[in-house]
Short mmCIF file of C-alpha atoms in Angstrom, two decimals:
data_model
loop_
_atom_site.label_atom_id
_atom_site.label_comp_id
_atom_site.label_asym_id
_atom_site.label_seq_id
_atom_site.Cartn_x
_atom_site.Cartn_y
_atom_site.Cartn_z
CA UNK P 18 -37.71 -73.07 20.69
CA UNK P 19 -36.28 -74.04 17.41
CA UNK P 20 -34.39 -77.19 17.04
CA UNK P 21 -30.72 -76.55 16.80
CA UNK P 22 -29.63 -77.52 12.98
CA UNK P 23 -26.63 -79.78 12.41
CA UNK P 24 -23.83 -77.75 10.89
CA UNK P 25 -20.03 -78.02 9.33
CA UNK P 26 -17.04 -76.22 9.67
CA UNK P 27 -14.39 -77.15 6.51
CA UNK P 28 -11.19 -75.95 7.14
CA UNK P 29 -9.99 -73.35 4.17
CA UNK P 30 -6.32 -73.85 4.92
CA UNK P 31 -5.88 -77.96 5.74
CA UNK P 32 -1.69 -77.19 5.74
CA UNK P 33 -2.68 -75.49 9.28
CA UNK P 34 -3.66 -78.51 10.95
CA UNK P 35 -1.75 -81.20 12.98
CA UNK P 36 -4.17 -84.14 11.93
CA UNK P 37 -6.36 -84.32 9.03
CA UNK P 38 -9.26 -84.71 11.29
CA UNK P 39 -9.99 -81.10 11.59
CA UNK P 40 -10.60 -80.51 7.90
CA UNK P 41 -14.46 -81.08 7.83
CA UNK P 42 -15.94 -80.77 11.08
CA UNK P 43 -19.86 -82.19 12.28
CA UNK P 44 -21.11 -79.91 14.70
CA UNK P 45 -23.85 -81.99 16.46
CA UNK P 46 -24.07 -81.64 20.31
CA UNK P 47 -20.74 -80.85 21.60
CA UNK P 48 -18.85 -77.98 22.04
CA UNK P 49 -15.93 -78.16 19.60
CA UNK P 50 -12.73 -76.52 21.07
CA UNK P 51 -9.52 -74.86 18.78
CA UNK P 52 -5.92 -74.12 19.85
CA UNK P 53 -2.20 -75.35 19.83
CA UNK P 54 -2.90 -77.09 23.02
CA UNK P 55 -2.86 -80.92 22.20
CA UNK P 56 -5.96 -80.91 24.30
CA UNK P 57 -8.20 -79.35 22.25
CA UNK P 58 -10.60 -80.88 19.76
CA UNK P 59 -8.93 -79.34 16.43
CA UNK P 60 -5.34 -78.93 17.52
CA UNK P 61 -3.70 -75.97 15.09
CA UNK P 62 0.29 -75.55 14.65
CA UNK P 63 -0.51 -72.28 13.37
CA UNK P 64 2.17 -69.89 15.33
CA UNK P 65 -0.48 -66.75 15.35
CA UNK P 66 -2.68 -69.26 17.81
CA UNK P 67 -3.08 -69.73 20.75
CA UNK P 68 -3.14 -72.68 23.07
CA UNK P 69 -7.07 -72.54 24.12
CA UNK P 70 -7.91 -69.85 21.45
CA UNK P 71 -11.26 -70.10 20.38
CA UNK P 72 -14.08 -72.46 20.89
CA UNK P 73 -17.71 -72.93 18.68
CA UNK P 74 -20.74 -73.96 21.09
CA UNK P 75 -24.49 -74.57 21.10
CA UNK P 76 -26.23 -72.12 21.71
CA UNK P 77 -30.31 -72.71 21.97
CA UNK P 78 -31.08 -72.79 18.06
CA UNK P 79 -27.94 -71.76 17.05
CA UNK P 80 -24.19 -72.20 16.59
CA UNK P 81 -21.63 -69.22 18.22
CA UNK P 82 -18.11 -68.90 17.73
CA UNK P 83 -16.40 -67.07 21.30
CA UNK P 84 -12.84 -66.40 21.90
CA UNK P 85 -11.16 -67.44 24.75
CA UNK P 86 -9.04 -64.51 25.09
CA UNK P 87 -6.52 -65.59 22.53
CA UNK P 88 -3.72 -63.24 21.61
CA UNK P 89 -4.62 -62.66 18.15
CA UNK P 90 -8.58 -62.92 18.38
CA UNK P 91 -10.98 -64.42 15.64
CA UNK P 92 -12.81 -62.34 13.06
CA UNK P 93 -16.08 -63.49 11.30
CA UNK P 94 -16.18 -62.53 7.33
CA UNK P 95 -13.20 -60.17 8.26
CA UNK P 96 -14.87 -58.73 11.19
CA UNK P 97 -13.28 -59.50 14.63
CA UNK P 98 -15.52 -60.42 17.31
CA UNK P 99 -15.39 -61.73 21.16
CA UNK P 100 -18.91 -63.85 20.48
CA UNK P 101 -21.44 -63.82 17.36
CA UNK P 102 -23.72 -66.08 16.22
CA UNK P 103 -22.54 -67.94 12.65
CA UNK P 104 -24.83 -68.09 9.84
CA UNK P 105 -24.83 -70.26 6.79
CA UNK P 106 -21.76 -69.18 4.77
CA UNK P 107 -20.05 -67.34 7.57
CA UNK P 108 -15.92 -67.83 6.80
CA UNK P 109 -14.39 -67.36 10.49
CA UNK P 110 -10.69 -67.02 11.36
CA UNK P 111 -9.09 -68.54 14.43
CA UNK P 112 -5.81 -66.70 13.70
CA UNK P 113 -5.19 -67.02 10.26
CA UNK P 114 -6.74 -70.37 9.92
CA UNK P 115 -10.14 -70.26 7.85
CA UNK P 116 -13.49 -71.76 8.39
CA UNK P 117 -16.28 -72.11 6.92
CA UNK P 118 -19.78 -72.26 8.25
CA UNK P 119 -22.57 -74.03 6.38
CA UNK P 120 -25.64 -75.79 6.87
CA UNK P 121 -27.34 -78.24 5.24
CA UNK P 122 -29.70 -77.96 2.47
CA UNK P 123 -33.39 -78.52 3.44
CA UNK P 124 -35.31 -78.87 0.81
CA UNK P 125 -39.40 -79.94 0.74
CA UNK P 126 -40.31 -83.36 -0.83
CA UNK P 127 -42.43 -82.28 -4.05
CA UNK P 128 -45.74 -82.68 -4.68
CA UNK P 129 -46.74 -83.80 -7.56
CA UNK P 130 -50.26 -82.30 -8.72
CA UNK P 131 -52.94 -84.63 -8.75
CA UNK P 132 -55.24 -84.65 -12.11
CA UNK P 133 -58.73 -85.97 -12.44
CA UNK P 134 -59.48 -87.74 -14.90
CA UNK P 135 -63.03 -88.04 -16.86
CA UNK P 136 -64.30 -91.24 -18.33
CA UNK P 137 -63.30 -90.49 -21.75
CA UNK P 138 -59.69 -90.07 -21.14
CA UNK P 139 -58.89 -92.59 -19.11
CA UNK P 140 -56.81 -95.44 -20.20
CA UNK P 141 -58.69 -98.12 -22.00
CA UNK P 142 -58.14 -102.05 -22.11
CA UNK P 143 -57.75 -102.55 -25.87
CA UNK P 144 -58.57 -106.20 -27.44
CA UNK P 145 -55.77 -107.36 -29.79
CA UNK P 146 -55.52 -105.86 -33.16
CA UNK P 147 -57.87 -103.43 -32.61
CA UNK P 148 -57.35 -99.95 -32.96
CA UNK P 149 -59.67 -96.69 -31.37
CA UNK P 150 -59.57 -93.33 -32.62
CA UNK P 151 -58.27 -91.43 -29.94
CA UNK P 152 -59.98 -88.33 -30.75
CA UNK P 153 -63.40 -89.56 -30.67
CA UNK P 154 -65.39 -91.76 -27.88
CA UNK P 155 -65.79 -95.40 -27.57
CA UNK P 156 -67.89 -97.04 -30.29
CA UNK P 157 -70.33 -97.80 -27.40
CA UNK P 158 -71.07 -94.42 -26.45
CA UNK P 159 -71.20 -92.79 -29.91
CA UNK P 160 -75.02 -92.11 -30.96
CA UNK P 161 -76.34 -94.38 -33.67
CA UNK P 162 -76.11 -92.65 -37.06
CA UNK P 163 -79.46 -92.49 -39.26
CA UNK P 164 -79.27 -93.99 -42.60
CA UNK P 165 -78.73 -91.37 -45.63
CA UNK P 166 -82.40 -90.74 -47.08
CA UNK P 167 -83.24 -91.42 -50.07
CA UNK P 168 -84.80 -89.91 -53.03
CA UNK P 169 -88.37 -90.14 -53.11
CA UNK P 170 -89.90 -90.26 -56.62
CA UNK P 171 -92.01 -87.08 -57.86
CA UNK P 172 -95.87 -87.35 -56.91
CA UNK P 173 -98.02 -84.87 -58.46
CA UNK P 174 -98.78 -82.03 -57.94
CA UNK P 175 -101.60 -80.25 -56.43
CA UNK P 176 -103.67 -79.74 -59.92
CA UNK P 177 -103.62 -83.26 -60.07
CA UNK P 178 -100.95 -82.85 -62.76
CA UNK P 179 -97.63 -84.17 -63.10
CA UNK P 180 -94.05 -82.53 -62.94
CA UNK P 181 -92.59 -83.51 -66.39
CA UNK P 182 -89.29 -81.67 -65.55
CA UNK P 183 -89.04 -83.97 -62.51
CA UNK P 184 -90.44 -86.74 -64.25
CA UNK P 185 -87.69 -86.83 -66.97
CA UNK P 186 -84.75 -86.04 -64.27
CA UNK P 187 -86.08 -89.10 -62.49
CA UNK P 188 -86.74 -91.34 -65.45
CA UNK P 189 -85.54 -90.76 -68.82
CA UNK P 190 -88.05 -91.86 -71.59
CA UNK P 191 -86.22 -94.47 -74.11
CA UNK P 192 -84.73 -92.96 -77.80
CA UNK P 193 -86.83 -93.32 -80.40
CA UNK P 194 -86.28 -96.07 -83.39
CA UNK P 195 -84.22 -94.80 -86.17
CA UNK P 196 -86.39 -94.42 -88.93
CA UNK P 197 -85.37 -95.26 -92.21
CA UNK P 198 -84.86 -92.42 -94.98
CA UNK P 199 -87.07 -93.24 -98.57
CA UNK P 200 -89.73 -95.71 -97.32
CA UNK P 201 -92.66 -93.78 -98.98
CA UNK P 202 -90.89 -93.66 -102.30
CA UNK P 203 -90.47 -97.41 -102.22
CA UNK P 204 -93.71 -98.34 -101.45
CA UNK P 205 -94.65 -96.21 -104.63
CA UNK P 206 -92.34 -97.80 -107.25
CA UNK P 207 -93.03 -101.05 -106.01
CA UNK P 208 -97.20 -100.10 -106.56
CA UNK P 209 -96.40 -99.03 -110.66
CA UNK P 210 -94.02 -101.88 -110.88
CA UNK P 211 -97.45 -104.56 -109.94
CA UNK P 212 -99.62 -101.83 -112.26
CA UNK P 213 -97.56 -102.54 -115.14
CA UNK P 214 -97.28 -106.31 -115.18
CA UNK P 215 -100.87 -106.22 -114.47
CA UNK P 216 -101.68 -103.92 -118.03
CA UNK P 217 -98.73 -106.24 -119.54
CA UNK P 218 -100.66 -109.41 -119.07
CA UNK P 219 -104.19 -107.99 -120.18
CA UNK P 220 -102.60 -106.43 -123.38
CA UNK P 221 -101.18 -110.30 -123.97
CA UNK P 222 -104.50 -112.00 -123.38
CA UNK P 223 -105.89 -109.61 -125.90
CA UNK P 224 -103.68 -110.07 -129.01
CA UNK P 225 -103.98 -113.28 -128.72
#
């Protein structure tokens, strides 16, 4: 058997009631009891109800509303009835003072989904001032890089010869010393220059 939930009544139509203690109502254990009657539970000064009019009990796991063979009868969600059992939201009438039936919310605790973790997104203990790249791993786990290659000089080739063309990307050969224009012709006027003082001087000696 179902435990029997804990319910409320609230009063639709508080200008009904003889004491303000009728307007909400716990329904708990008890049988709660309604009429003009100062000895009822919720005493009404409604003139369409009667003295013991209508009563709400406990009934296994659930709350019923009877009537106690009052004049004017009760009606649930406009319906009139001798007994039925109330439901969450049911509006009953004990005369033409309102009810309402409601009971309280239930509602599961959440459960928050649990996520695993790997190694690489887990929270890290950073050192002051330093800074990791989020998007790539720790600098301990990150494979050593090889150095960049370099350029290895032309050999020869398999004749035993040498490639000039990679030679001369590899190594470019010095420019050549300017040469100056007109040496030859110097050399040449400085050659009859030494001819004629030499024919000079003999023709001298001569006349002489």
């Amino acid at each position: 058997m179902q435990p029997r939930p804990r319910a409320r009544l609230t009063c639709l139509d508080p200008a009904d009631l003889r004491t303000p203690d009728g307007a909400e109502i716990a329904l708990e254990e008890d049988t709660i009891s309604f009429g003009r009657g100062k000895d009822n539970d919720v005493v009404l000064r409604s003139d369409g109800v009667s003295r013991h009019h209508a009563r709400v009990v406990p009934d296994e796991s659930h709350w019923v509303l009877e009537d106690l063979d009052s004049t004017n009868g009760v009606t649930v969600n406009d319906e009139k009835t001798k007994r039925a059992v109330l439901a969450d939201g049911d509006v009953l009438a004990i005369g033409k003072v309102r009810y309402r039936f409601s009971l309280p919310v239930t509602r599961e605790p959440s459960r928050r989904p649990q996520i695993s973790l790997s190694d690489t997104e887990k929270t890290m203990i950073l050192n002051p001032g330093e800074q990791i790249d989020l998007g790539q791993p720790p600098a301990a786990s990150r494979p050593a890089e090889a150095p960049a290659a370099r350029p290895t000089p032309p050999g020869p080739d398999p004749d035993g010869t040498t490639d000039l063309r990679a030679r001369a990307t590899t190594r470019r050969a010095p420019p050549p010393a300017p040469t100056r224009a007109g040496g030859s012709d110097r050399v040449i006027m400085v050659a009859g220059l030494v001819i004629a003082l030499v024919i000079a001087a003999a023709t001298f000696l001569l006349t002489r």
